[in-house]
mmCIF file of C-alpha atoms and ligand atoms in Angstrom:
data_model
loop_
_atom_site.group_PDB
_atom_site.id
_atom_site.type_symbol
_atom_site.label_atom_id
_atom_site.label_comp_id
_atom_site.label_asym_id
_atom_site.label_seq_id
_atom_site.Cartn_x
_atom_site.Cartn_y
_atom_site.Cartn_z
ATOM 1 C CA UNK U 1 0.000 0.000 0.000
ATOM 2 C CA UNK U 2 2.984 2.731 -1.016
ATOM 3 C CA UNK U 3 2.753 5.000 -3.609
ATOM 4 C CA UNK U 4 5.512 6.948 -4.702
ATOM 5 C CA UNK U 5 6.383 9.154 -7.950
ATOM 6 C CA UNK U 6 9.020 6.792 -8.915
ATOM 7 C CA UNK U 7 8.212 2.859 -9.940
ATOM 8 C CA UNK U 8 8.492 0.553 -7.238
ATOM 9 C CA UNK U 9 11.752 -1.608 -7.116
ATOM 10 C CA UNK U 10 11.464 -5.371 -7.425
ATOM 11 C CA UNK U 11 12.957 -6.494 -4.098
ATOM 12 C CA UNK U 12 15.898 -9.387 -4.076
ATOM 13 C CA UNK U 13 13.851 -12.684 -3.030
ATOM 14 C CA UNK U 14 14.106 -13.215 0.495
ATOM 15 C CA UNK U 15 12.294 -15.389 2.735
ATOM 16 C CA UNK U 16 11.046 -13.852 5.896
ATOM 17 C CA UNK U 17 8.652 -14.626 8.862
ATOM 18 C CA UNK U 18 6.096 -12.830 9.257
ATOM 19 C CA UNK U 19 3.115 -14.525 7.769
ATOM 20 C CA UNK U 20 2.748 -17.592 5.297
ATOM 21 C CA UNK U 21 0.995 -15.268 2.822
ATOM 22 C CA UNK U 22 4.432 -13.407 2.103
ATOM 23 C CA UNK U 23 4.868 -16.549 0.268
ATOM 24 C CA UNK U 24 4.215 -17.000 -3.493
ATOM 25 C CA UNK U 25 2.181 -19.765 -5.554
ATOM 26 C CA UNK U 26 3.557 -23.286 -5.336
ATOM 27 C CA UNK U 27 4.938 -24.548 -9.022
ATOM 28 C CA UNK U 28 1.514 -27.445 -9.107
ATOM 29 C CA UNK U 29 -0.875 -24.617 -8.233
ATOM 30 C CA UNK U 30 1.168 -22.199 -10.674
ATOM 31 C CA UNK U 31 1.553 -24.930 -13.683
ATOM 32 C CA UNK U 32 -2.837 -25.531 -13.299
ATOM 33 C CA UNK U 33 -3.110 -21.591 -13.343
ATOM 34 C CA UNK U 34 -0.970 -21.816 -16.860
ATOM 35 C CA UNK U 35 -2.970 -24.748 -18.218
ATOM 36 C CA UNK U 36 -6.257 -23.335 -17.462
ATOM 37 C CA UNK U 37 -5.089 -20.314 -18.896
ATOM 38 C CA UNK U 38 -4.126 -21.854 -21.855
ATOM 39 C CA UNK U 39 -7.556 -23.766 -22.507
ATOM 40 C CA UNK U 40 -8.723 -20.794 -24.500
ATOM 41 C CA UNK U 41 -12.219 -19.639 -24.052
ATOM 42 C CA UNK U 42 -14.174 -20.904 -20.724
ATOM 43 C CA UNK U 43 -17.555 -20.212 -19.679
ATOM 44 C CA UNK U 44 -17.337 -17.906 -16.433
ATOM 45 C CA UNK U 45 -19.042 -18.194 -13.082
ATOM 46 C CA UNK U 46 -17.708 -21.820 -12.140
ATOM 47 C CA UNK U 47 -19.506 -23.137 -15.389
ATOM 48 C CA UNK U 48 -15.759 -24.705 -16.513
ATOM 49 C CA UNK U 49 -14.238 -27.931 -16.355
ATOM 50 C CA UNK U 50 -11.604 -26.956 -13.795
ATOM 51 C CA UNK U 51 -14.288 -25.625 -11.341
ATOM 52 C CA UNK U 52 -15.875 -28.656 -11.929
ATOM 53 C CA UNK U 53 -12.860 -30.564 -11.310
ATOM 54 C CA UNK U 54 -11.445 -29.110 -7.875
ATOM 55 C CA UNK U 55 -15.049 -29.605 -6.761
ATOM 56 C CA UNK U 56 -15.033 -33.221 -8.026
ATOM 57 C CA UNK U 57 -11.393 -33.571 -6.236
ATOM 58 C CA UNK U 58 -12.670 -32.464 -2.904
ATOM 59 C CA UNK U 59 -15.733 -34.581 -2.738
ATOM 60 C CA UNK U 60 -13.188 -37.609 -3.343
ATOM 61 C CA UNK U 61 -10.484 -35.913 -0.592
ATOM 62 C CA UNK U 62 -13.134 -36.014 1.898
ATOM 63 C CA UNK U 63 -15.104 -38.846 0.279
ATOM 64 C CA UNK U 64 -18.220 -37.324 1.169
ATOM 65 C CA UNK U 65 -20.868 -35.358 -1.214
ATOM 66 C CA UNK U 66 -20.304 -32.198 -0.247
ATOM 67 C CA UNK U 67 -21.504 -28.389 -1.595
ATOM 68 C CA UNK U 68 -18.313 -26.640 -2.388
ATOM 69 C CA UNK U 69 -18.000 -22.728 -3.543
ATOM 70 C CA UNK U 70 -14.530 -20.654 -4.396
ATOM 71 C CA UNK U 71 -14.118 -17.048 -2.749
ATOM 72 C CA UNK U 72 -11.516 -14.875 -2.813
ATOM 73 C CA UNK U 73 -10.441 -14.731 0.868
ATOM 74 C CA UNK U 74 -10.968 -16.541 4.237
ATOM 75 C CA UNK U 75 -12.814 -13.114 6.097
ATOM 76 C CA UNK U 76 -15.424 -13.755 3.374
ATOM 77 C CA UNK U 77 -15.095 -17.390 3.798
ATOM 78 C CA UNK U 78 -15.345 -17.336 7.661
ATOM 79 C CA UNK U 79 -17.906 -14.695 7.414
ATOM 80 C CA UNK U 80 -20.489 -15.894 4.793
ATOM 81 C CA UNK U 81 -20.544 -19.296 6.354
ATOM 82 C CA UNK U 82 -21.930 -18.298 9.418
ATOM 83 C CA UNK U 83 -24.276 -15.857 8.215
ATOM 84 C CA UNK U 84 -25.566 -19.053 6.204
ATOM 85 C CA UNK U 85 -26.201 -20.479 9.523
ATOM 86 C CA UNK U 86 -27.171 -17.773 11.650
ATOM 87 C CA UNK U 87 -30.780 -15.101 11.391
ATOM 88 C CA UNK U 88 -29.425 -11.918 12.925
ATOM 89 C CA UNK U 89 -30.482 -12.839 16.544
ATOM 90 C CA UNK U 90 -28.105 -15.762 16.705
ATOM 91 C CA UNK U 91 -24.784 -16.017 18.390
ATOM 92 C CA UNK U 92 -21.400 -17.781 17.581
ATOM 93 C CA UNK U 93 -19.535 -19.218 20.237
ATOM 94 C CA UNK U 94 -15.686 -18.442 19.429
ATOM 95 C CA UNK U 95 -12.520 -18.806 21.357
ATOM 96 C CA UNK U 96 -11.289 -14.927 22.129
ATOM 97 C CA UNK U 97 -8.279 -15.324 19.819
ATOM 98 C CA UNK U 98 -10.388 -16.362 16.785
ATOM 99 C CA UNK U 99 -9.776 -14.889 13.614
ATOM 100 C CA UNK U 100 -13.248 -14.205 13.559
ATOM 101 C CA UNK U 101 -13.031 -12.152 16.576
ATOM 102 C CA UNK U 102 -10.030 -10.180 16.463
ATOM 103 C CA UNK U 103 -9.072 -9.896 12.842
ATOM 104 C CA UNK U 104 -11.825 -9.925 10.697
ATOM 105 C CA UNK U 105 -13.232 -5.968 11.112
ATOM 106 C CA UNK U 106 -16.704 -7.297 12.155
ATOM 107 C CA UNK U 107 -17.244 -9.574 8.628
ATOM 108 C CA UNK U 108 -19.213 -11.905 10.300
ATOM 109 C CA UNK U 109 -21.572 -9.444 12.373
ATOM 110 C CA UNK U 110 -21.948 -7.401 8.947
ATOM 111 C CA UNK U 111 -22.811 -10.355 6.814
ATOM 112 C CA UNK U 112 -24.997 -12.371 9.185
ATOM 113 C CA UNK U 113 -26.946 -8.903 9.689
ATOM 114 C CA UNK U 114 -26.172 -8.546 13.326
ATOM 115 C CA UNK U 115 -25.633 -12.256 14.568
ATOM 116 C CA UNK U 116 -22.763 -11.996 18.092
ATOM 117 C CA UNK U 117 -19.694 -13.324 18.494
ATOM 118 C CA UNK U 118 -19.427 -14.649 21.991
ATOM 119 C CA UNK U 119 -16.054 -15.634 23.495
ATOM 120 C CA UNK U 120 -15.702 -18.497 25.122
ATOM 121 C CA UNK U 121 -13.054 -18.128 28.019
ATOM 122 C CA UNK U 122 -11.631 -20.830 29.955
ATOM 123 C CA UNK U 123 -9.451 -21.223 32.874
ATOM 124 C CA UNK U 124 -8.027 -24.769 31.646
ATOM 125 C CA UNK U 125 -4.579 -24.981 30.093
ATOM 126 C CA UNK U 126 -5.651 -26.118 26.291
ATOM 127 C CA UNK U 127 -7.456 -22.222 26.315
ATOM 128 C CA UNK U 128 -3.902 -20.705 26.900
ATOM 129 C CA UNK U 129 -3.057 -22.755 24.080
ATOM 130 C CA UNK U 130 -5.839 -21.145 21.660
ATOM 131 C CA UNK U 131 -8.131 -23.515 22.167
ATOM 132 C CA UNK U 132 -11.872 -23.362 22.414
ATOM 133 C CA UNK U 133 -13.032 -25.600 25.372
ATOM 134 C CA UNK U 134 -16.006 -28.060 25.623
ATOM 135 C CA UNK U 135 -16.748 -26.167 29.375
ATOM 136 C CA UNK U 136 -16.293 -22.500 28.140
ATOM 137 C CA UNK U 137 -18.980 -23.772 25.524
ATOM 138 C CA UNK U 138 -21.356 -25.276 28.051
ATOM 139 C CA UNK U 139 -21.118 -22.138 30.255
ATOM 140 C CA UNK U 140 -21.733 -19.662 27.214
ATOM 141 C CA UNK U 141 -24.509 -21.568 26.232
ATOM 142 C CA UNK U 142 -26.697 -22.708 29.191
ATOM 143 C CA UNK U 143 -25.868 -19.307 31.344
ATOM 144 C CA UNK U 144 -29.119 -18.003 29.582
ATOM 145 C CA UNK U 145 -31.844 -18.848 27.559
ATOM 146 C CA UNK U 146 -33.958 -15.781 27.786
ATOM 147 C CA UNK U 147 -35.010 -13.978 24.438
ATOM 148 C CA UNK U 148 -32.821 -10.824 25.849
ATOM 149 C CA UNK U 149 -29.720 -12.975 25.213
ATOM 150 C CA UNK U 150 -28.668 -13.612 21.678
ATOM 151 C CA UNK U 151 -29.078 -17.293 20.622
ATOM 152 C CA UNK U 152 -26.595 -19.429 20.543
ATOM 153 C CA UNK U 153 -26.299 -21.202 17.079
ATOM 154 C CA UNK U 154 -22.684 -22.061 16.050
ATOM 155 C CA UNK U 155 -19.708 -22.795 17.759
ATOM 156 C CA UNK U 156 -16.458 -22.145 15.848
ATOM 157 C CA UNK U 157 -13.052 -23.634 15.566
ATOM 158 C CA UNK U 158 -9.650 -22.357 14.513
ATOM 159 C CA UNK U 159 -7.618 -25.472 13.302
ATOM 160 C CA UNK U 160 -4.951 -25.155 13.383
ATOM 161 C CA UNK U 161 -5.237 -22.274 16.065
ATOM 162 C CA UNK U 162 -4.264 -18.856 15.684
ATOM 163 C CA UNK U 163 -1.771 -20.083 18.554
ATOM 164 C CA UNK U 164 -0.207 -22.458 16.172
ATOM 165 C CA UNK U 165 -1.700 -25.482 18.468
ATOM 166 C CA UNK U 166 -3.958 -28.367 16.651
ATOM 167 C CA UNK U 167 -7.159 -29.747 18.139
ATOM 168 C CA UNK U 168 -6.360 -33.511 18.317
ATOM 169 C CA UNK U 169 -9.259 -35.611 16.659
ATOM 170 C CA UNK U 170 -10.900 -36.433 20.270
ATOM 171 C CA UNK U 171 -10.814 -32.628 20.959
ATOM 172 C CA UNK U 172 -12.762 -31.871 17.726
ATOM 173 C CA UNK U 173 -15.177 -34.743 18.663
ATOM 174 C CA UNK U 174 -15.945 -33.537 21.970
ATOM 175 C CA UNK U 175 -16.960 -30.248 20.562
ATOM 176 C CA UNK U 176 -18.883 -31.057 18.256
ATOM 177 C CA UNK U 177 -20.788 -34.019 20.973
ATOM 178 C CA UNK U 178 -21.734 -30.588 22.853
ATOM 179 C CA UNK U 179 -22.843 -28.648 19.940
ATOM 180 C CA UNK U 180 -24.737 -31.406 19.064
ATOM 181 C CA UNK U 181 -26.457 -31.586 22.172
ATOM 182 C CA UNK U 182 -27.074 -28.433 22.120
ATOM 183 C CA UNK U 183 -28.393 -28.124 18.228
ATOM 184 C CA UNK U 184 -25.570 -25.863 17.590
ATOM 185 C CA UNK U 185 -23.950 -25.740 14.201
ATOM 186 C CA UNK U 186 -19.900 -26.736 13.880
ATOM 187 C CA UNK U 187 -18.134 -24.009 11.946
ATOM 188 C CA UNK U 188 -14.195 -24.753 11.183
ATOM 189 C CA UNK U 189 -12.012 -22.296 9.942
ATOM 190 C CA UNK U 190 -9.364 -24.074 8.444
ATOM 191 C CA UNK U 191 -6.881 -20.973 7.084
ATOM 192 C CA UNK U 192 -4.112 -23.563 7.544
ATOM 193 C CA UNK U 193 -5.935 -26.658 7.939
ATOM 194 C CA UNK U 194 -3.618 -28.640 6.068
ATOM 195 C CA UNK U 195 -1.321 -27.685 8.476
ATOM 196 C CA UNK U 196 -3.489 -29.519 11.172
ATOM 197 C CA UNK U 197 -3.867 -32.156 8.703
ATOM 198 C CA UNK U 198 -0.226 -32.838 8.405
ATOM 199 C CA UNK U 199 0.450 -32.890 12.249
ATOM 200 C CA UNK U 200 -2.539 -35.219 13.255
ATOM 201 C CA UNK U 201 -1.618 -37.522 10.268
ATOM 202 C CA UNK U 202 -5.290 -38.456 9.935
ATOM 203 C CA UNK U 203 -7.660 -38.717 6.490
ATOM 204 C CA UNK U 204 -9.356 -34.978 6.507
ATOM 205 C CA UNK U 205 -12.849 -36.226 7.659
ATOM 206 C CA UNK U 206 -11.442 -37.810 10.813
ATOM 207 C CA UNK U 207 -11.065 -34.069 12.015
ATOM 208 C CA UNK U 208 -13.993 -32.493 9.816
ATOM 209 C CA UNK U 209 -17.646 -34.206 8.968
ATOM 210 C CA UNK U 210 -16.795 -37.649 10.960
ATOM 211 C CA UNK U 211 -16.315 -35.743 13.874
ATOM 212 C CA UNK U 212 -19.325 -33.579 13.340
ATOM 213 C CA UNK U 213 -17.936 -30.034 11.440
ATOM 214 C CA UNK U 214 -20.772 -28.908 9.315
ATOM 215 C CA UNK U 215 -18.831 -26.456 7.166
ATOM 216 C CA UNK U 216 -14.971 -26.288 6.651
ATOM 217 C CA UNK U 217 -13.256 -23.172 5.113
ATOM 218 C CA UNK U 218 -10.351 -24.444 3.903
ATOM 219 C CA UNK U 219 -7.427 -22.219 3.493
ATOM 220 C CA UNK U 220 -5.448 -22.372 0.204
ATOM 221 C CA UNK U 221 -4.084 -19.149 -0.037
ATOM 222 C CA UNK U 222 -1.738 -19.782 2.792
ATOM 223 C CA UNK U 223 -0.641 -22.912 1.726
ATOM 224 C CA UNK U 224 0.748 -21.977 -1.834
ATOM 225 C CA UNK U 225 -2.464 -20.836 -3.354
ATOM 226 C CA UNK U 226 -2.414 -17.512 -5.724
ATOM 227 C CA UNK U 227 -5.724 -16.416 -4.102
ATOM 228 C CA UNK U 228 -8.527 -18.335 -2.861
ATOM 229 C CA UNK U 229 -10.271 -20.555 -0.221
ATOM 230 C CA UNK U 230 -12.827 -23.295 -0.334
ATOM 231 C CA UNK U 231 -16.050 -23.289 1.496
ATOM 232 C CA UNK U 232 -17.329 -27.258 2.243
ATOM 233 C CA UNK U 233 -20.472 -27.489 3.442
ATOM 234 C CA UNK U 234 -20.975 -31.126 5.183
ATOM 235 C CA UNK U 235 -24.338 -30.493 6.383
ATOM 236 C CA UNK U 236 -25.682 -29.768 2.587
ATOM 237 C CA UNK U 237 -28.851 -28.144 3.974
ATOM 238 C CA UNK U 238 -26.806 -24.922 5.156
ATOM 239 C CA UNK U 239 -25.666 -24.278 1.664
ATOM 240 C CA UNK U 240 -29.265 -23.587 0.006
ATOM 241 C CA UNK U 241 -28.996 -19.969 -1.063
ATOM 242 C CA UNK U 242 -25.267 -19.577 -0.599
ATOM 243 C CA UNK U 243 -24.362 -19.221 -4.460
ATOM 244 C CA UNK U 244 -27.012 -15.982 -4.387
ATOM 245 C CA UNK U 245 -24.962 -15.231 -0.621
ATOM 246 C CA UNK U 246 -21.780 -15.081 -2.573
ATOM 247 C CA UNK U 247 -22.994 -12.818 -5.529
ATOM 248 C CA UNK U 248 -24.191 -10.347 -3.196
ATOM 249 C CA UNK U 249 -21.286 -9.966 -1.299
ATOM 250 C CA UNK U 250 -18.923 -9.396 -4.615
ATOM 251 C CA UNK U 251 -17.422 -13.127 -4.317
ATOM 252 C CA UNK U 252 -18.404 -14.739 -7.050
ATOM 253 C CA UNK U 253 -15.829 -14.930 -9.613
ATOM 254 C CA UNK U 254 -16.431 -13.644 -12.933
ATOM 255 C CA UNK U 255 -13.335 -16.396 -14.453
ATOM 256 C CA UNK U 256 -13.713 -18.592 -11.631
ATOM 257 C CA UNK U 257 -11.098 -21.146 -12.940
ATOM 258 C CA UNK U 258 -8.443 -19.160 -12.301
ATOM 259 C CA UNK U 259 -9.303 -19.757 -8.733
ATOM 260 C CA UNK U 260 -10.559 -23.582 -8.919
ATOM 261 C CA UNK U 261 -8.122 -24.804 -11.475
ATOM 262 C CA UNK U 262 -4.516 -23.755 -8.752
ATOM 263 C CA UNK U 263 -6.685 -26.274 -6.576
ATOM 264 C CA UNK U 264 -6.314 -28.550 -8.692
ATOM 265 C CA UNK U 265 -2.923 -28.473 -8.856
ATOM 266 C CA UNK U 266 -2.546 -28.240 -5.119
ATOM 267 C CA UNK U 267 -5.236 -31.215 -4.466
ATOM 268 C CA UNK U 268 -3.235 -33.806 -7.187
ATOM 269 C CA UNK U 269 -0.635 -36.299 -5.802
ATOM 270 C CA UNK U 270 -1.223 -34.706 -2.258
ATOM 271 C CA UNK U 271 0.233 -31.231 -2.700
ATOM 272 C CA UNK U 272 -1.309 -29.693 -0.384
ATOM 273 C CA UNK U 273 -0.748 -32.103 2.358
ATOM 274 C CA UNK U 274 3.365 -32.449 1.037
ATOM 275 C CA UNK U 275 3.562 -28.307 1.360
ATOM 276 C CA UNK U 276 1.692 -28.421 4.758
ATOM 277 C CA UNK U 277 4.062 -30.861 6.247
ATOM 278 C CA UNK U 278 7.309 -29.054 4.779
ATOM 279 C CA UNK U 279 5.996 -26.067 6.896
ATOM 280 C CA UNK U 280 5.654 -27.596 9.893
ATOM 281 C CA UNK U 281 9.135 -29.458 9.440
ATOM 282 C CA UNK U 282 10.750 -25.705 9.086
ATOM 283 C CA UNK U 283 8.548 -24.928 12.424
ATOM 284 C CA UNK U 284 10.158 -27.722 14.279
ATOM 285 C CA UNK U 285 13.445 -27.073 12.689
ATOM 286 C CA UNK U 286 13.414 -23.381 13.845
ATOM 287 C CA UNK U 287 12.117 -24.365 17.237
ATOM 288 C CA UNK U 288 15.093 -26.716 18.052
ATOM 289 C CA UNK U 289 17.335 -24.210 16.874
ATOM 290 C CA UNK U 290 16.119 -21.251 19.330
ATOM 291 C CA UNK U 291 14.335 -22.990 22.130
ATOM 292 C CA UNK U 292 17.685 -23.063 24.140
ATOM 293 C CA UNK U 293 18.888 -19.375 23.565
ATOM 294 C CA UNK U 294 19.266 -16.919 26.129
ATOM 295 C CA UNK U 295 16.732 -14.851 26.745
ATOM 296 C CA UNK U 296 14.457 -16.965 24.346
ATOM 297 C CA UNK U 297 11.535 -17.999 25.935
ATOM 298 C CA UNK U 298 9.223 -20.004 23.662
ATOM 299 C CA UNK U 299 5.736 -20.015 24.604
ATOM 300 C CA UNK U 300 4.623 -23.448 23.660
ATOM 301 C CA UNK U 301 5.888 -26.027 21.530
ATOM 302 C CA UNK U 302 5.041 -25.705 17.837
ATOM 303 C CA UNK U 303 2.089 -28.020 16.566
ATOM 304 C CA UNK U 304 1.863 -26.654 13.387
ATOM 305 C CA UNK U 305 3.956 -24.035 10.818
ATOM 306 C CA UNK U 306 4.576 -21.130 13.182
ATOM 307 C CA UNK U 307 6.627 -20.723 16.638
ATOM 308 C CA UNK U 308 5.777 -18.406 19.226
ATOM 309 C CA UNK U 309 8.170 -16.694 21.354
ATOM 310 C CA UNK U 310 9.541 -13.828 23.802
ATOM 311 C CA UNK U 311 12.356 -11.952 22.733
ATOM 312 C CA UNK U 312 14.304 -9.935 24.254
ATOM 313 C CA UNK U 313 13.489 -5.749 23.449
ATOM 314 C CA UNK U 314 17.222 -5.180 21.885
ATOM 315 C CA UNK U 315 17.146 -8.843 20.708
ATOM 316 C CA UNK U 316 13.921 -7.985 18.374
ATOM 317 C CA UNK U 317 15.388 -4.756 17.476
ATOM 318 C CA UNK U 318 18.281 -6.183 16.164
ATOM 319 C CA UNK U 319 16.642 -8.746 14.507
ATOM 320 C CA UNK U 320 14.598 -6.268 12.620
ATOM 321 C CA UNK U 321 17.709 -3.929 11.873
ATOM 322 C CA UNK U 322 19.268 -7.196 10.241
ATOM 323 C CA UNK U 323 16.158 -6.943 7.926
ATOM 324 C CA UNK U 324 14.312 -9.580 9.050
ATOM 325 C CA UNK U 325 10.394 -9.848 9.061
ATOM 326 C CA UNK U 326 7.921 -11.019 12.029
ATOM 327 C CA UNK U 327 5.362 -9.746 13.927
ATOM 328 C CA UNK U 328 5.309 -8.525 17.485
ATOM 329 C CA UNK U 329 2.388 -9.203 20.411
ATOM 330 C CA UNK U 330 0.295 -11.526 17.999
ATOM 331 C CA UNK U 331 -2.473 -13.295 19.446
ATOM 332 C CA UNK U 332 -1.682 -12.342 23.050
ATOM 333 C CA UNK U 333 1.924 -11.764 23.638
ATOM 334 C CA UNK U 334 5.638 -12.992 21.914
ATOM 335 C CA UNK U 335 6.600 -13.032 18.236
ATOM 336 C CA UNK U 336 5.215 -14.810 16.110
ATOM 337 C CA UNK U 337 7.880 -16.954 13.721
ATOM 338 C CA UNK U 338 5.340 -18.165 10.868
ATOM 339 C CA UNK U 339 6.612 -21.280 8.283
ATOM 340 C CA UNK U 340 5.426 -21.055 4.735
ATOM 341 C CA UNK U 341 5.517 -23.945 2.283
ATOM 342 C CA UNK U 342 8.109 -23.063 0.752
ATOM 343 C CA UNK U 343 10.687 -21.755 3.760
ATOM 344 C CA UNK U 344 14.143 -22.951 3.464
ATOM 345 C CA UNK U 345 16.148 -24.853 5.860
ATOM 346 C CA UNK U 346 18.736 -22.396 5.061
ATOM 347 C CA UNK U 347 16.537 -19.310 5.983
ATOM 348 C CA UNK U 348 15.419 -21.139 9.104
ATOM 349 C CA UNK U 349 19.189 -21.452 9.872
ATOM 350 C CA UNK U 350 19.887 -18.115 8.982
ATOM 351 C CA UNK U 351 17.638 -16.841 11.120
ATOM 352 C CA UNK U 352 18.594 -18.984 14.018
ATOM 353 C CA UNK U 353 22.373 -17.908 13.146
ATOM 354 C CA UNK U 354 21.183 -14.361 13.489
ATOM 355 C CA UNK U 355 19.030 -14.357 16.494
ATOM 356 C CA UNK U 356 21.888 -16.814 18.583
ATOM 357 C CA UNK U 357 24.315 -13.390 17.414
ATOM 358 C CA UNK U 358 21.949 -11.130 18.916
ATOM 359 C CA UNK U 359 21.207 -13.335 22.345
ATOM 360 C CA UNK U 360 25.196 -12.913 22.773
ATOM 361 C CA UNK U 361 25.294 -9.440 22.549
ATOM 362 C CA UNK U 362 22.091 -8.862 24.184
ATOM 363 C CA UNK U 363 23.265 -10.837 27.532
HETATM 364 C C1 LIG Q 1 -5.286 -15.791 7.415
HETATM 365 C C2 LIG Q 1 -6.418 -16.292 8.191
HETATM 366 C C3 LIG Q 1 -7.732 -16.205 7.711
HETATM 367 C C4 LIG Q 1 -8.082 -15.571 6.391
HETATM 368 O O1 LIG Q 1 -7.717 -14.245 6.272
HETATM 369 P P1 LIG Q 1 -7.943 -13.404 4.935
HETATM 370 O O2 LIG Q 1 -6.895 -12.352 5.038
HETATM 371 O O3 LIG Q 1 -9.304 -12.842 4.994
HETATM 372 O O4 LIG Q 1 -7.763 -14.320 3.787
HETATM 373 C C5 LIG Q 1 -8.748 -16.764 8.460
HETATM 374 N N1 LIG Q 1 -8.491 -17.366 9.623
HETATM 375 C C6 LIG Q 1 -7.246 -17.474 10.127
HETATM 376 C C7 LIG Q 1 -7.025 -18.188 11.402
HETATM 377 C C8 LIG Q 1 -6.170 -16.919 9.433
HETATM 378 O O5 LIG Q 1 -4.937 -17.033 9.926
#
């Protein structure tokens, strides 16, 4: 977002930090982008064989019939979904570091016309790991059940968390057991659900519509993706209306196969599972390298692609002077050391290189 009278320069490639989206388009996501592109004309709206195709792909992936539909980012993802299960007097239970909650400037309040977010805080340890738990749901949801307290209707999970922490399978399933009981709806966002994938090692509907999700928005963007993420409704009868949802809100796609056919390329011979699992490699790798540095204090083990730590003021500061990229106080506190699929071992030991340098001087 610069502007400046004189054209931009192209900057050196470097690898950095800061979020998996500084990274570019994986070559299978890129090569489907050039062979779609190359098919000539193509109907428009989804009405193309590589629309059709993704689609086809990720009814086999989670061997289930689902309703699947392309939009251009996970806020409209995260936020049309719910307003497909919410009327505006609903609520949606959400853990207070949700995506949803903090970063999302009020998408899903706007595009459910009103519905609440409601966050669900916990004194147990898996909520200091970013983690929506079964008793802050029951307590959110049976404290009232007057009509001057907004309806409770969906719960929603982060996987992997905003915290970089994974719900194990039993988690997801005791969830979902409550919202069940409690005819609430099971919303997953799943901005780097591959990433969960990867570290559970399970098939994706052990952790999705076995367990009892009802709509997954699965991140692709993050995961080597030019643009895009998937919405996969389980529960089929959520999804009436949603094509007419998605006009409205400017997210249909005019050539849609330039957003369906990269998942193609990402869904073949496991891509996105392969890039998923290099990230959280580099995540362990950079972990091992900085857990034991002085003045490092690393929050929690990594369970997915990013590590989250406190550095020391001048440590940061140096780090930053040496050009490197990462955020600050995300998600509660420490800096946040995101993976991407495509993150060197060399950067990682770069980095690590750098930041030991800077613990020396520093103590
Ligand atoms: C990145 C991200 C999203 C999607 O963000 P957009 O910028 O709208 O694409 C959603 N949820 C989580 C947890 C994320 O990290």
């Amino acid at each position: 977002m610069t502007s400046s009278a004189s054209p931009a320069q192209i900057p050196e490639p470097r690898q950095h930090f800061a979020s998996d989206n500084l990274a570019g388009i994986c070559p299978q996501a890129l090569q489907s982008l050039l062979d779609a592109n190359a098919c000539g004309h193509q109907p428009g709206y989804g009405n193309d064989v590589w629309t059709q195709r993704s689609t086809d792909m990720l009814r086999e992936l989670f061997q289930t019939d689902c309703d699947v539909y392309y939009v251009f980012n996970g806020t409209a993802a995260n936020s049309l979904a719910l307003a497909a299960m919410c009327q505006s007097y609903h609520s949606v239970v959400c853990s207070p570091y949700a995506h949803i909650e903090t970063d999302e400037c009020g998408g899903p309040e706007f595009f459910s016309n009103g519905s609440k977010l409601m966050v669900g805080e916990s004194e147990s340890p898996s909520a200091r790991l970013g983690k929506l738990t079964p008793d802050a749901i029951e307590h959110l949801v049976t404290r009232r059940s007057d009509i001057h307290y907004p309806k409770p209707k969906v719960v929603s999970l982060t996987q992997a968390t905003e915290l970089g922490t994974v719900y194990s399978v039993e988690e997801v399933r005791a969830i979902a057991a409550i919202a069940k009981r409690r005819q609430l709806k099971v919303h997953m966002d799943g901005a780097r659900f591959a990433n969960a994938v990867a570290t559970l090692d399970v098939h994706p509907s052990e952790i999705t519509w076995r367990a009892g999700v009802d709509v997954l928005c699965f991140g692709g963007t993050k995961n080597g993706l030019p643009v895009g993420e998937a919405v996969v409704f389980f529960d089929r009868e959520l999804s009436q209306d949603f094509a007419w949802r998605l006009k409205q809100a400017g997210q249909l796609a005019s050539k849609m196969r330039f957003i369906s056919a990269p998942w193609v390329g990402m869904l073949e011979n496991d891509t996105w599972l392969h890039n998923a699992r290099h990230a959280n490699a580099m995540a362990q790798r950079l972990h091992a390298a900085i857990r034991e540095l002085p003045g490092v204090q690393v929050l929690h083990p990594p369970q997915a692609n990013a590590v989250f730590a406190q550095l020391p003021r001048r440590v940061i500061d140096t780090m930053h002077a040496r050009g490197w990229q990462f955020y600050e106080f995300i998600a509660g506190g420490g800096c946040r050391l995101m993976c991407a699929w495509d993150t060197a071992p060399q950067t990682v030991d770069a980095f690590a290189a750098d930041l030991a340098g800077a613990c020396a001087q520093a103590s």
